[in-house]
Amino acid sequence: GEPHILMTGTDVTESRRVEAQLRQSQKMEALGHLTGGVAHDFNNLLSVVMGNAELLLEASRDPGLVRMAETIIEAADRGAALTGQLLAFSRRQTLAPSAVVLSDVVSAMMPLLQSTLPPSFRIDVEHDASWPARVDRSQLENALLNLVLNARDAMPERGRVTIRTGGCRIEADRAPSIDVEPGDYAFLAVADTGTGMPEEIRARAFDPFFTTKAPGRGTGLGLSMVYGFVRQSGGDVTIGDGPGGGTVVTLFLPRAADAAGAGSADAEPEADGGHETVVVLEDEPAILEVLRRMLTDLGYRVLTAADEAGLARLLAEHEEVDLLISDVMLTGSRRGPEIVREV
């Protein structure tokens, strides 16, 4: 007769869980490609708008034109923040990872975090023994602020936010519940005592523009940004049940070798200008023109190329080149960093 296949209820449940996890992973990957492409193109448009507005601001002495330029820049900044969140979700932002002690980040941010909560709310902090994480500190700070704001909004009138840091060893058998390579991880968890998150909401929590908040209360990009940033950092994010029926969001971040170099970035210096020769490689003509104008106004001698072939000709013709500035994503060519390393 035909063969009989016996599968226990536990096996069926586990198989369905793995299949659901795979579908979710594939969906997030597809969403990432879509939003990343849109954000990249929109970012190029914003660069042209912002660059020309800044040039207008520098050149104009008319108070009315100056105010108009400032308004354009303010609006473009808001757009850039939006595209930045989309690029974070799609894992296409530029990160500067270093060894960061998570408990130090939480301690440094406590005054800001406490100021975001009404007096009827409180924050508890628990630091377990851990090791430094390899992560971009400024993006981690943004993620922590996002999680605390989400926790506040999940608690209508009063409640408690608990921030916990620690470390753990993740073995292969933890997958796919935590989708990372086996190894040592530092974690940061933010728990609330709010209304909780139903399973159907939890399944879509990281989707860009998905939100349960009232209109005007959020873009639906907070958790998306957190998800993309952590995944790009080699970690994972989980959502579980918190104390008293609330929600806990946990970030797992790869362990760093040591804490050397941890700290916040220095403030950007003022641009003094100069006379050196600068080559700019950029395939978007409008952006190339903005960069050329800005650098020329600062006194530099500027040479421009739209592709690898043009860059090669420039470098062959001009021996005295002091600086090369390249776009990262060049259409129909190798990536900018690879070209720069070869040069």
Coordinates of C-alpha atoms in Angstrom, one line a residue:
G1 CA 0.0 0.0 0.0
E2 CA 0.9 3.7 0.1
P3 CA 3.5 4.7 2.7
H4 CA 2.2 6.2 5.9
I5 CA 3.8 9.4 7.2
L6 CA 3.4 10.1 10.9
M7 CA 4.0 13.6 12.1
T8 CA 3.4 14.6 15.7
G9 CA 1.5 17.7 16.7
T10 CA 4.7 19.3 18.0
D11 CA 6.4 18.7 14.6
V12 CA 3.5 20.3 12.7
T13 CA 3.5 23.3 15.0
E14 CA 7.3 23.7 14.6
S15 CA 7.1 23.3 10.8
R16 CA 4.4 26.0 10.6
R17 CA 6.4 28.3 12.8
V18 CA 9.5 27.9 10.7
E19 CA 7.5 28.5 7.5
A20 CA 5.9 31.6 9.0
Q21 CA 9.3 32.9 10.0
L22 CA 10.6 32.3 6.4
R23 CA 7.6 34.1 4.8
Q24 CA 8.2 37.1 7.2
S25 CA 11.9 37.2 6.3
Q26 CA 11.1 37.1 2.6
K27 CA 8.5 39.9 3.0
M28 CA 10.8 42.1 4.9
E29 CA 13.6 41.6 2.3
A30 CA 11.2 42.5 -0.5
L31 CA 10.0 45.6 1.4
G32 CA 13.6 46.6 2.0
H33 CA 14.5 46.5 -1.7
L34 CA 11.4 48.5 -2.5
T35 CA 11.8 51.2 0.1
G36 CA 15.5 51.4 -0.3
G37 CA 15.2 52.1 -4.0
V38 CA 12.6 54.8 -3.5
A39 CA 14.5 56.4 -0.7
H40 CA 17.8 56.4 -2.6
D41 CA 16.2 58.2 -5.6
F42 CA 14.3 60.6 -3.4
N43 CA 17.5 61.3 -1.5
N44 CA 19.2 62.4 -4.7
L45 CA 16.3 64.8 -5.5
L46 CA 16.5 66.2 -2.0
S47 CA 20.3 66.7 -2.3
V48 CA 19.7 68.9 -5.4
V49 CA 17.0 70.9 -3.6
M50 CA 19.0 71.4 -0.4
G51 CA 22.2 72.1 -2.2
N52 CA 20.8 74.8 -4.4
A53 CA 18.9 76.3 -1.5
E54 CA 22.1 76.5 0.5
L55 CA 23.9 78.2 -2.4
L56 CA 21.0 80.7 -2.7
L57 CA 21.2 81.4 1.0
E58 CA 24.9 82.1 0.8
A59 CA 24.6 84.3 -2.3
S60 CA 21.5 86.3 -1.5
R61 CA 21.4 89.6 0.4
D62 CA 17.6 90.0 0.0
P63 CA 15.9 89.2 3.4
G64 CA 12.9 87.8 1.6
L65 CA 15.0 85.4 -0.5
V66 CA 17.0 84.4 2.5
R67 CA 13.8 83.4 4.4
M68 CA 12.5 81.5 1.4
A69 CA 15.8 79.6 1.1
E70 CA 15.7 78.8 4.9
T71 CA 12.1 77.5 4.5
I72 CA 13.2 75.2 1.6
I73 CA 16.1 73.9 3.7
E74 CA 13.9 73.2 6.7
A75 CA 11.4 71.3 4.5
A76 CA 14.3 69.4 2.8
D77 CA 15.7 68.5 6.2
R78 CA 12.4 66.9 7.2
G79 CA 12.3 65.0 4.0
A80 CA 15.9 63.9 4.5
A81 CA 15.0 62.6 8.0
L82 CA 12.2 60.5 6.4
T83 CA 14.4 59.0 3.7
G84 CA 17.0 58.4 6.4
Q85 CA 14.5 56.2 8.2
L86 CA 13.6 54.4 5.0
L87 CA 17.3 53.8 4.2
A88 CA 17.8 52.5 7.8
F89 CA 14.9 50.0 7.3
S90 CA 16.3 48.8 4.0
R91 CA 19.8 48.5 5.5
R92 CA 21.4 50.9 3.1
Q93 CA 22.5 53.7 5.4
T94 CA 26.1 54.4 6.3
L95 CA 27.1 53.1 9.7
A96 CA 30.2 53.8 11.8
P97 CA 30.3 50.9 14.2
S98 CA 32.6 50.9 17.2
A99 CA 32.8 49.1 20.6
V100 CA 30.0 50.6 22.7
V101 CA 29.0 49.7 26.3
L102 CA 25.2 49.6 26.3
S103 CA 24.8 50.5 29.9
D104 CA 26.9 53.7 29.3
V105 CA 24.6 54.7 26.4
V106 CA 21.5 54.2 28.6
S107 CA 23.1 56.2 31.5
A108 CA 24.1 59.1 29.3
M109 CA 20.6 59.3 27.7
M110 CA 18.6 59.1 31.0
P111 CA 18.0 62.8 31.3
L112 CA 16.6 63.0 27.8
L113 CA 14.6 59.8 28.2
Q114 CA 13.0 61.0 31.5
S115 CA 12.1 64.3 29.9
T116 CA 10.0 62.4 27.2
L117 CA 7.8 60.9 29.9
P118 CA 5.0 62.6 31.9
P119 CA 5.3 62.8 35.7
S120 CA 2.9 59.8 36.1
F121 CA 5.4 57.5 34.3
R122 CA 8.7 56.2 35.6
I123 CA 11.8 54.6 34.1
D124 CA 13.6 51.7 35.8
V125 CA 17.0 50.6 34.7
E126 CA 18.6 47.2 35.2
H127 CA 22.2 46.5 34.0
D128 CA 23.4 42.9 34.1
A129 CA 27.0 41.8 33.5
S130 CA 27.8 42.2 29.9
W131 CA 30.4 43.1 27.2
P132 CA 30.6 45.9 24.7
A133 CA 28.6 45.7 21.5
R134 CA 29.9 46.5 18.0
V135 CA 27.4 49.1 16.9
D136 CA 27.0 52.7 15.6
R137 CA 26.4 54.6 18.8
S138 CA 24.4 57.5 17.3
Q139 CA 22.0 55.1 15.6
L140 CA 21.7 53.1 18.8
E141 CA 20.7 56.2 20.7
N142 CA 18.0 57.0 18.1
A143 CA 16.7 53.4 18.4
L144 CA 16.6 53.6 22.2
L145 CA 14.7 57.0 22.0
N146 CA 12.2 55.5 19.5
L147 CA 11.6 52.5 21.8
V148 CA 10.9 54.6 24.8
L149 CA 8.6 56.9 22.9
N150 CA 6.7 53.8 21.7
A151 CA 6.5 52.5 25.2
R152 CA 5.1 55.8 26.4
D153 CA 2.4 55.8 23.7
A154 CA 1.4 52.2 24.7
M155 CA 0.6 53.4 28.2
P156 CA -2.4 55.7 28.2
E157 CA -2.2 57.5 31.5
R158 CA 0.6 56.0 33.7
G159 CA 3.0 53.2 33.7
R160 CA 6.6 52.0 34.0
V161 CA 9.3 51.6 31.4
T162 CA 12.1 49.2 32.2
I163 CA 15.4 49.4 30.3
R164 CA 17.6 46.4 30.7
T165 CA 21.1 45.7 29.3
G166 CA 23.1 42.5 29.5
G167 CA 24.8 39.8 27.4
C168 CA 24.0 36.3 26.3
R169 CA 25.4 33.4 24.3
I170 CA 23.1 32.5 21.3
E171 CA 23.4 29.0 20.1
A172 CA 22.3 27.6 16.8
D173 CA 19.2 26.0 18.2
R174 CA 17.8 29.5 19.1
A175 CA 17.1 30.1 15.3
P176 CA 14.8 31.1 13.8
S177 CA 13.4 32.8 17.0
I178 CA 16.5 35.0 17.0
D179 CA 17.9 35.3 13.5
V180 CA 21.6 35.7 14.0
E181 CA 24.8 33.7 13.7
P182 CA 25.7 31.7 16.8
G183 CA 27.9 33.7 19.2
D184 CA 28.1 36.3 22.0
Y185 CA 25.7 39.2 21.9
A186 CA 24.9 42.2 24.0
F187 CA 21.3 43.0 24.4
L188 CA 19.2 46.0 25.2
A189 CA 15.5 45.5 26.2
V190 CA 12.8 48.1 26.6
A191 CA 9.6 46.9 28.4
D192 CA 6.4 48.7 29.2
T193 CA 3.4 48.0 31.3
G194 CA 1.0 49.0 28.6
T195 CA -1.8 47.4 26.7
G196 CA 0.3 44.8 25.0
M197 CA 0.6 44.0 21.3
P198 CA -1.7 41.4 19.7
E199 CA -0.1 38.7 17.5
E200 CA -1.6 40.2 14.3
I201 CA -0.1 43.6 15.1
R202 CA 3.2 42.1 16.2
A203 CA 3.6 40.3 12.8
R204 CA 3.4 43.7 11.1
A205 CA 5.2 45.9 13.6
F206 CA 8.4 46.4 11.6
D207 CA 6.6 47.1 8.3
P208 CA 7.3 50.7 7.1
F209 CA 4.4 53.1 7.5
F210 CA 2.4 50.6 9.5
T211 CA 1.1 52.2 12.7
T212 CA -1.7 51.8 15.2
K213 CA -1.4 55.4 16.4
A214 CA -3.9 58.1 15.6
P215 CA -3.3 60.3 12.5
G216 CA -0.6 62.8 13.2
R217 CA 0.9 60.8 16.0
G218 CA 3.5 58.9 14.1
T219 CA 4.8 57.9 10.6
G220 CA 5.0 54.2 11.3
L221 CA 8.8 54.2 10.7
G222 CA 10.2 54.1 14.2
L223 CA 10.3 50.3 14.6
S224 CA 11.1 49.9 10.9
M225 CA 14.2 52.0 11.4
V226 CA 15.2 50.1 14.5
Y227 CA 14.8 46.8 12.7
G228 CA 16.9 47.8 9.7
F229 CA 19.6 49.3 11.7
V230 CA 20.0 46.3 14.0
R231 CA 19.9 43.8 11.1
Q232 CA 22.5 45.8 9.2
S233 CA 24.6 45.7 12.4
G234 CA 24.5 41.9 12.4
G235 CA 21.9 41.5 15.1
D236 CA 18.2 41.0 15.5
V237 CA 15.1 42.5 17.1
T238 CA 12.4 40.5 18.9
I239 CA 9.0 41.5 20.3
G240 CA 7.6 39.7 23.3
D241 CA 5.2 40.0 26.2
G242 CA 6.3 42.4 28.9
P243 CA 5.5 42.6 32.6
G244 CA 1.8 43.0 33.4
G245 CA 0.6 42.3 29.9
G246 CA 2.8 44.9 28.3
T247 CA 5.4 44.6 25.5
V248 CA 9.1 44.1 25.5
V249 CA 11.3 44.9 22.5
T250 CA 14.8 43.4 22.7
L251 CA 17.8 44.4 20.5
F252 CA 20.6 41.7 20.1
L253 CA 23.9 43.2 19.0
P254 CA 27.2 41.4 18.2
R255 CA 29.8 41.4 20.8
A256 CA 32.8 43.7 20.2
A257 CA 36.4 42.8 21.1
D258 CA 36.8 45.6 23.6
A259 CA 35.5 49.1 24.5
A260 CA 38.3 51.1 22.9
G261 CA 37.1 54.0 20.9
A262 CA 33.6 54.1 22.4
G263 CA 32.1 57.5 22.7
S264 CA 30.2 60.2 20.8
A265 CA 31.4 61.8 17.6
D266 CA 33.2 65.1 17.7
A267 CA 31.4 68.1 16.4
E268 CA 32.0 68.9 12.7
P269 CA 34.5 71.6 12.1
E270 CA 33.7 74.7 10.0
A271 CA 34.7 74.5 6.3
D272 CA 37.6 76.9 5.8
G273 CA 38.0 76.3 2.1
G274 CA 41.3 76.0 0.2
H275 CA 43.1 75.9 -3.1
E276 CA 43.8 72.2 -3.7
T277 CA 42.5 70.2 -6.7
V278 CA 39.4 68.1 -6.0
V279 CA 38.0 65.5 -8.3
V280 CA 34.2 64.7 -7.9
L281 CA 32.8 61.4 -9.2
E282 CA 29.0 61.5 -9.4
D283 CA 26.6 60.1 -12.0
E284 CA 23.7 62.4 -11.2
P285 CA 24.3 65.7 -13.2
A286 CA 22.3 67.9 -10.9
I287 CA 24.1 66.7 -7.8
L288 CA 27.4 66.9 -9.5
E289 CA 26.7 70.6 -10.4
V290 CA 25.8 71.4 -6.8
L291 CA 29.0 69.8 -5.4
R292 CA 31.1 71.6 -8.1
R293 CA 29.5 75.0 -7.2
M294 CA 29.9 74.5 -3.4
L295 CA 33.6 73.4 -3.7
T296 CA 34.4 76.2 -6.2
D297 CA 32.8 78.8 -3.9
L298 CA 35.2 77.5 -1.2
G299 CA 38.2 78.2 -3.4
Y300 CA 39.1 74.7 -4.6
R301 CA 40.0 73.8 -8.2
V302 CA 37.3 71.3 -9.1
L303 CA 37.4 68.5 -11.8
T304 CA 34.3 66.4 -12.4
A305 CA 33.6 62.9 -13.8
A306 CA 30.3 61.2 -14.4
D307 CA 31.7 57.6 -14.6
E308 CA 34.8 55.4 -14.3
A309 CA 36.0 56.1 -17.8
G310 CA 35.8 59.8 -17.2
L311 CA 37.6 59.5 -13.9
A312 CA 40.4 57.5 -15.5
R313 CA 40.9 60.2 -18.2
L314 CA 41.0 63.0 -15.5
L315 CA 43.6 61.1 -13.4
A316 CA 45.7 60.5 -16.5
E317 CA 45.6 64.2 -17.5
H318 CA 46.1 65.7 -14.0
E319 CA 48.9 64.4 -11.8
E320 CA 48.3 66.8 -8.9
V321 CA 45.0 65.6 -7.4
D322 CA 44.6 66.2 -3.7
L323 CA 41.2 64.7 -3.0
L324 CA 38.7 62.4 -4.7
I325 CA 35.0 62.5 -3.7
S326 CA 32.9 59.7 -5.0
D327 CA 29.2 58.7 -4.9
V328 CA 28.7 55.3 -3.2
M329 CA 26.1 53.9 -5.6
L330 CA 27.1 54.5 -9.2
T331 CA 24.8 53.4 -12.0
G332 CA 26.2 50.7 -14.2
S333 CA 29.5 50.7 -12.5
R334 CA 31.4 49.4 -9.5
R335 CA 30.6 50.9 -6.1
G336 CA 32.3 54.1 -5.2
P337 CA 34.4 52.7 -2.2
E338 CA 35.9 50.0 -4.5
I339 CA 36.9 52.6 -7.1
V340 CA 38.4 54.8 -4.4
R341 CA 40.4 52.0 -2.9
E342 CA 41.8 51.2 -6.4
V343 CA 42.7 54.8 -7.1

